CSV table of C-alpha atoms in Angstrom, one decimal:
chain,number,residue,atom,x,y,z
A,1,MET,CA,-10.4,-3.5,7.4
A,2,SER,CA,-8.9,-5.4,4.5
A,3,ASP,CA,-10.2,-2.7,2.1
A,4,ALA,CA,-8.7,0.1,4.2
A,5,ARG,CA,-7.0,3.0,2.5
A,6,VAL,CA,-3.9,4.1,4.4
A,7,PRO,CA,-2.0,7.4,4.0
A,8,ILE,CA,1.7,6.7,3.8
A,9,LEU,CA,3.5,10.0,4.1
A,10,MET,CA,6.7,10.4,2.2
A,11,TYR,CA,9.2,12.9,3.6
A,12,HIS,CA,12.8,13.6,2.5
A,13,ALA,CA,14.8,16.3,4.3
A,14,VAL,CA,13.7,18.0,7.4
A,15,ALA,CA,15.8,21.2,7.4
A,16,THR,CA,15.8,24.9,8.2
A,17,ASP,CA,18.1,25.8,5.4
A,18,PRO,CA,18.3,23.0,2.8
A,19,ASN,CA,20.3,23.4,-0.4
A,20,GLU,CA,18.6,24.0,-3.7
A,21,GLU,CA,18.7,20.3,-4.7
A,22,THR,CA,16.6,19.2,-1.7
A,23,ARG,CA,14.6,22.3,-1.0
A,24,ALA,CA,11.4,21.5,-2.8
A,25,LEU,CA,11.1,18.0,-1.1
A,26,SER,CA,12.2,19.3,2.3
A,27,VAL,CA,10.0,20.5,5.2
A,28,THR,CA,11.0,22.9,7.9
A,29,PRO,CA,11.4,21.5,11.5
A,30,GLU,CA,8.4,23.7,12.5
A,31,ALA,CA,6.2,22.3,9.8
A,32,PHE,CA,7.1,18.8,10.6
A,33,ALA,CA,6.4,19.3,14.3
A,34,GLU,CA,3.0,20.9,13.5
A,35,GLN,CA,2.1,18.0,11.2
A,36,MET,CA,3.0,15.4,13.9
A,37,ALA,CA,0.8,17.3,16.3
A,38,VAL,CA,-2.1,17.2,13.8
A,39,LEU,CA,-1.7,13.4,13.5
A,40,ASP,CA,-1.9,13.1,17.3
A,41,ASP,CA,-4.7,15.6,17.7
A,42,ARG,CA,-6.8,13.8,15.0
A,43,GLY,CA,-6.2,10.4,16.6
A,44,LEU,CA,-4.2,8.7,13.9
A,45,THR,CA,-2.1,5.7,14.7
A,46,PRO,CA,1.3,5.6,13.1
A,47,LEU,CA,2.8,2.2,12.1
A,48,THR,CA,6.0,1.1,10.6
A,49,THR,CA,6.1,-0.2,7.1
A,50,ALA,CA,6.8,-3.8,8.3
A,51,ALA,CA,3.8,-3.6,10.8
A,52,LEU,CA,1.4,-2.5,8.1
A,53,ALA,CA,2.6,-5.2,5.7
A,54,ALA,CA,2.3,-7.8,8.5
A,55,CYS,CA,-1.3,-6.9,9.2
A,56,TRP,CA,-2.2,-7.1,5.6
A,57,ARG,CA,-0.4,-10.4,5.1
A,58,SER,CA,-2.0,-12.0,8.1
A,59,GLY,CA,-5.4,-10.5,7.8
A,60,ARG,CA,-5.2,-9.0,11.2
A,61,ALA,CA,-7.2,-5.8,11.8
A,62,LEU,CA,-5.4,-2.5,11.5
A,63,PRO,CA,-5.5,-0.1,14.4
A,64,GLU,CA,-7.9,2.9,14.2
A,65,ARG,CA,-7.0,5.4,11.6
A,66,PRO,CA,-3.6,4.0,10.6
A,67,VAL,CA,-0.9,6.2,9.0
A,68,LEU,CA,2.8,5.7,8.0
A,69,ILE,CA,5.5,8.3,8.4
A,70,THR,CA,8.4,7.5,6.0
A,71,PHE,CA,11.6,9.2,5.1
A,72,ASP,CA,13.8,8.6,2.0
A,73,ASP,CA,17.5,8.9,1.4
A,74,GLY,CA,18.9,9.5,4.9
A,75,TYR,CA,19.3,13.3,5.5
A,76,GLU,CA,20.8,14.4,8.8
A,77,GLY,CA,17.8,16.4,9.8
A,78,VAL,CA,15.8,13.2,10.3
A,79,HIS,CA,17.9,12.7,13.4
A,80,ARG,CA,18.3,16.3,14.4
A,81,HIS,CA,14.8,17.6,13.8
A,82,ALA,CA,12.3,14.8,13.1
A,83,LEU,CA,13.3,12.4,15.8
A,84,PRO,CA,12.5,14.8,18.7
A,85,ALA,CA,9.0,15.4,17.2
A,86,LEU,CA,8.4,11.7,16.7
A,87,ALA,CA,9.6,11.0,20.3
A,88,LYS,CA,7.3,13.7,21.7
A,89,HIS,CA,4.3,11.9,20.4
A,90,GLY,CA,5.6,8.3,20.7
A,91,PHE,CA,5.4,7.8,17.0
A,92,PRO,CA,7.2,5.1,15.1
A,93,ALA,CA,8.4,5.7,11.5
A,94,THR,CA,10.4,4.1,8.7
A,95,LEU,CA,13.6,5.5,7.3
A,96,PHE,CA,14.8,4.2,3.9
A,97,VAL,CA,18.5,4.7,3.5
A,98,SER,CA,20.7,4.9,0.4
A,99,THR,CA,23.7,3.3,1.9
A,100,GLY,CA,26.2,4.9,-0.5
A,101,TRP,CA,25.0,8.3,0.5
A,102,LEU,CA,25.4,8.0,4.3
A,103,ARG,CA,28.6,9.4,5.9
A,104,GLY,CA,31.0,6.6,6.9
A,105,PRO,CA,32.9,3.8,5.3
A,106,TYR,CA,30.6,3.2,2.4
A,107,ASP,CA,30.1,6.8,1.4
A,108,THR,CA,30.4,7.2,-2.4
A,109,GLY,CA,30.0,11.0,-2.2
A,110,GLY,CA,26.6,11.0,-3.9
A,111,GLY,CA,24.5,12.5,-1.1
A,112,LEU,CA,22.6,15.6,-2.1
A,113,ASP,CA,22.9,17.5,1.3
A,114,THR,CA,24.2,16.7,4.8
A,115,MET,CA,23.5,13.0,5.3
A,116,LEU,CA,23.2,10.9,8.4
A,117,ASP,CA,26.1,8.9,9.7
A,118,TRP,CA,25.8,5.3,11.0
A,119,ASP,CA,25.8,6.3,14.7
A,120,GLN,CA,22.8,8.5,14.0
A,121,VAL,CA,21.0,5.7,12.1
A,122,ARG,CA,21.6,3.3,15.0
A,123,ALA,CA,20.2,6.0,17.4
A,124,LEU,CA,17.1,6.3,15.2
A,125,ALA,CA,16.7,2.5,15.2
A,126,ALA,CA,17.0,2.4,18.9
A,127,ALA,CA,14.3,5.0,19.2
A,128,GLY,CA,11.8,2.9,17.3
A,129,VAL,CA,12.4,3.9,13.7
A,130,GLU,CA,12.4,1.0,11.3
A,131,ILE,CA,15.4,1.2,9.0
A,132,GLY,CA,14.7,0.1,5.4
A,133,GLY,CA,16.6,0.1,2.2
A,134,HIS,CA,16.6,2.6,-0.6
A,135,SER,CA,19.4,1.0,-2.8
A,136,HIS,CA,23.1,1.7,-2.5
A,137,SER,CA,23.7,4.6,-5.0
A,138,HIS,CA,20.1,5.7,-5.6
A,139,PRO,CA,19.8,5.0,-9.4
A,140,GLN,CA,16.6,4.7,-11.4
A,141,LEU,CA,16.3,0.9,-10.9
A,142,ASP,CA,14.1,0.3,-13.9
A,143,GLN,CA,16.9,1.7,-16.1
A,144,VAL,CA,19.9,-0.4,-14.9
A,145,SER,CA,21.1,-3.8,-16.0
A,146,ASP,CA,20.1,-7.0,-14.2
A,147,ALA,CA,23.5,-7.2,-12.6
A,148,THR,CA,23.5,-3.6,-11.4
A,149,LEU,CA,20.0,-4.0,-10.1
A,150,ARG,CA,20.9,-7.0,-8.0
A,151,PHE,CA,24.0,-5.3,-6.7
A,152,GLU,CA,22.1,-2.3,-5.6
A,153,LEU,CA,19.5,-4.4,-3.7
A,154,ILE,CA,21.9,-6.9,-2.2
A,155,HIS,CA,24.7,-4.5,-1.3
A,156,CYS,CA,22.3,-2.1,0.4
A,157,LYS,CA,20.8,-5.0,2.4
A,158,GLU,CA,24.2,-6.3,3.4
A,159,ILE,CA,25.5,-2.9,4.6
A,160,VAL,CA,22.3,-2.2,6.7
A,161,SER,CA,22.5,-5.7,8.2
A,162,ASP,CA,26.2,-5.3,9.1
A,163,GLN,CA,25.7,-1.8,10.6
A,164,LEU,CA,22.6,-2.6,12.6
A,165,SER,CA,23.0,-6.3,13.3
A,166,SER,CA,19.5,-6.9,11.9
A,167,VAL,CA,18.2,-7.7,8.5
A,168,PRO,CA,16.1,-4.9,6.9
A,169,ALA,CA,12.7,-6.1,5.5
A,170,SER,CA,11.3,-3.0,3.8
A,171,PHE,CA,12.4,-1.2,0.7
A,172,ALA,CA,11.5,2.0,-1.1
A,173,TYR,CA,12.2,2.5,-4.8
A,174,PRO,CA,14.5,5.5,-5.6
A,175,TYR,CA,12.4,8.1,-7.4
A,176,GLY,CA,9.5,5.8,-6.9
A,177,TYR,CA,10.4,4.0,-10.2
A,178,SER,CA,9.9,0.3,-10.5
A,179,SER,CA,8.8,-2.3,-13.1
A,180,ARG,CA,7.8,-5.9,-13.0
A,181,ARG,CA,11.5,-6.8,-13.4
A,182,VAL,CA,12.5,-4.6,-10.5
A,183,ARG,CA,9.7,-5.8,-8.2
A,184,GLN,CA,10.6,-9.4,-9.0
A,185,ALA,CA,14.3,-8.7,-8.1
A,186,VAL,CA,13.3,-7.0,-4.9
A,187,ARG,CA,11.3,-10.0,-3.9
A,188,GLU,CA,14.0,-12.5,-4.9
A,189,THR,CA,16.7,-10.6,-3.0
A,190,GLY,CA,14.7,-11.0,0.2
A,191,TRP,CA,12.9,-7.8,0.8
A,192,ALA,CA,9.5,-8.5,2.3
A,193,GLN,CA,7.7,-5.4,1.1
A,194,ALA,CA,8.4,-2.2,-0.9
A,195,LEU,CA,6.9,1.3,-1.3
A,196,ALA,CA,6.5,3.2,-4.5
A,197,VAL,CA,5.2,6.8,-4.7
A,198,GLY,CA,2.1,7.1,-6.9
A,199,ASN,CA,0.6,9.9,-4.8
A,200,GLY,CA,-2.4,7.9,-3.7
A,201,LEU,CA,-3.5,6.0,-0.6
A,202,ALA,CA,-2.1,2.5,0.0
A,203,ARG,CA,-4.5,-0.5,-0.2
A,204,ARG,CA,-3.9,-4.1,0.4
A,205,ALA,CA,-4.9,-4.9,-3.2
A,206,GLN,CA,-1.8,-3.0,-4.5
A,207,GLY,CA,0.3,-5.9,-3.2
A,208,PRO,CA,3.2,-5.8,-0.9
A,209,TYR,CA,5.7,-4.5,-3.5
A,210,ALA,CA,3.8,-1.5,-4.9
A,211,LEU,CA,2.2,0.3,-2.0
A,212,ARG,CA,1.5,3.9,-2.8
A,213,ARG,CA,2.7,7.0,-0.9
A,214,VAL,CA,1.8,10.7,-0.8
A,215,THR,CA,4.5,13.3,-1.0
A,216,VAL,CA,4.9,15.9,1.7
A,217,ARG,CA,6.8,19.0,0.4
A,218,ARG,CA,7.9,22.4,1.6
A,219,SER,CA,4.9,23.8,-0.1
A,220,THR,CA,2.4,21.5,1.7
A,221,GLY,CA,0.3,23.7,3.9
A,222,ILE,CA,-1.5,22.4,7.0
A,223,GLU,CA,-4.9,22.4,5.3
A,224,GLU,CA,-3.5,20.3,2.4
A,225,PHE,CA,-1.8,18.1,4.9
A,226,GLU,CA,-5.1,17.5,6.8
A,227,ARG,CA,-6.9,16.7,3.5
A,228,MET,CA,-4.0,14.3,2.7
A,229,ILE,CA,-4.3,12.3,5.9
A,230,ASP,CA,-8.1,12.2,5.5
A,231,GLY,CA,-7.8,10.9,2.0
A,232,ARG,CA,-9.7,13.9,0.6
A,233,ALA,CA,-8.9,15.4,-2.8
A,234,ILE,CA,-5.8,13.3,-3.3
A,235,ALA,CA,-6.3,13.0,-7.1
A,236,ARG,CA,-6.8,16.8,-7.5
A,237,THR,CA,-3.9,17.7,-5.2
A,238,PHE,CA,-1.4,15.5,-7.2
A,239,ALA,CA,-3.0,15.8,-10.7
A,240,ALA,CA,0.1,17.6,-12.1
A,241,ASP,CA,2.5,15.1,-10.5
A,242,ARG,CA,0.6,12.2,-12.1
A,243,ALA,CA,0.6,13.8,-15.6
A,244,LEU,CA,4.4,14.4,-15.4
A,245,THR,CA,5.0,10.9,-14.0
A,246,LYS,CA,3.0,9.3,-16.9
A,247,GLY,CA,4.8,11.3,-19.5
A,248,TYR,CA,8.3,10.6,-18.1
A,249,ALA,CA,7.4,6.9,-17.8
A,250,VAL,CA,7.0,6.8,-21.5
A,251,VAL,CA,10.3,8.5,-22.0
A,252,ARG,CA,12.1,6.1,-19.7
A,253,ARG,CA,10.7,3.0,-21.3
A,254,ALA,CA,11.8,4.3,-24.7
A,255,ARG,CA,15.3,5.0,-23.3
A,256,ARG,CA,15.6,1.5,-21.8
A,257,ALA,CA,14.4,-0.1,-25.0
A,258,ARG,CA,17.0,1.8,-27.0
A,259,ARG,CA,19.7,0.6,-24.6
A,260,LEU,CA,18.6,-3.0,-24.9
A,261,VAL,CA,18.7,-2.8,-28.7
A,262,SER,CA,22.1,-1.2,-28.6
A,263,ARG,CA,23.5,-4.0,-26.3
A,264,ALA,CA,22.0,-6.7,-28.5
A,265,GLY,CA,23.7,-5.2,-31.5
A,266,ALA,CA,27.1,-4.8,-29.8
């Protein structure tokens, strides 16, 4: 199944009453529970990010109908609401934490809503959730300097390692933004694999540092969710997202080029 196309589901907050900043990319606890039940009923097999990457690196066969359940940022509802639903079905998942957003000694105050604390992160890890990195302060990594980029990657890894007594292997790019420079830095700082967004199915040919995910939102109905996990109509479902992403990518490249010119002339 080296040519398998795997849906990697990207969640953010799981909350009954999220704030306006996180509402669009949140799902209700009821919707999340229903989606997990659909995965179980349809016979999908959830994997962690590390497990998927290990299969593709080694050439081992994937399980029947693989799927990944991933969460970005580190919102408190992942522990409060998502973990019971995952546990009910015996599903593993991957949580990518922005270490400077979590409550505790490294909190920079940047979290967008109520965030996890480190005791909750440890409880998630103990329950079978892979803890990965999502940078320290959640910047657009393709827009920062080389020094800041390496700090974001290394500091995040060091904090997770210290708090969990295990070295994280998987990374997810904040906002999904990366570049050849960013991917190289992620590899050089010891992350074994990394997830983008792309709103498409993941394939081995994408390489371990640019695996695509599909976004699950508050507006994602159950029929759309079923099409997503079946890999049907993905391009049509996310056509508007892709157009916006391509347009914004041009703007961001231009901004970075202007900054580099400005630095060179300083």
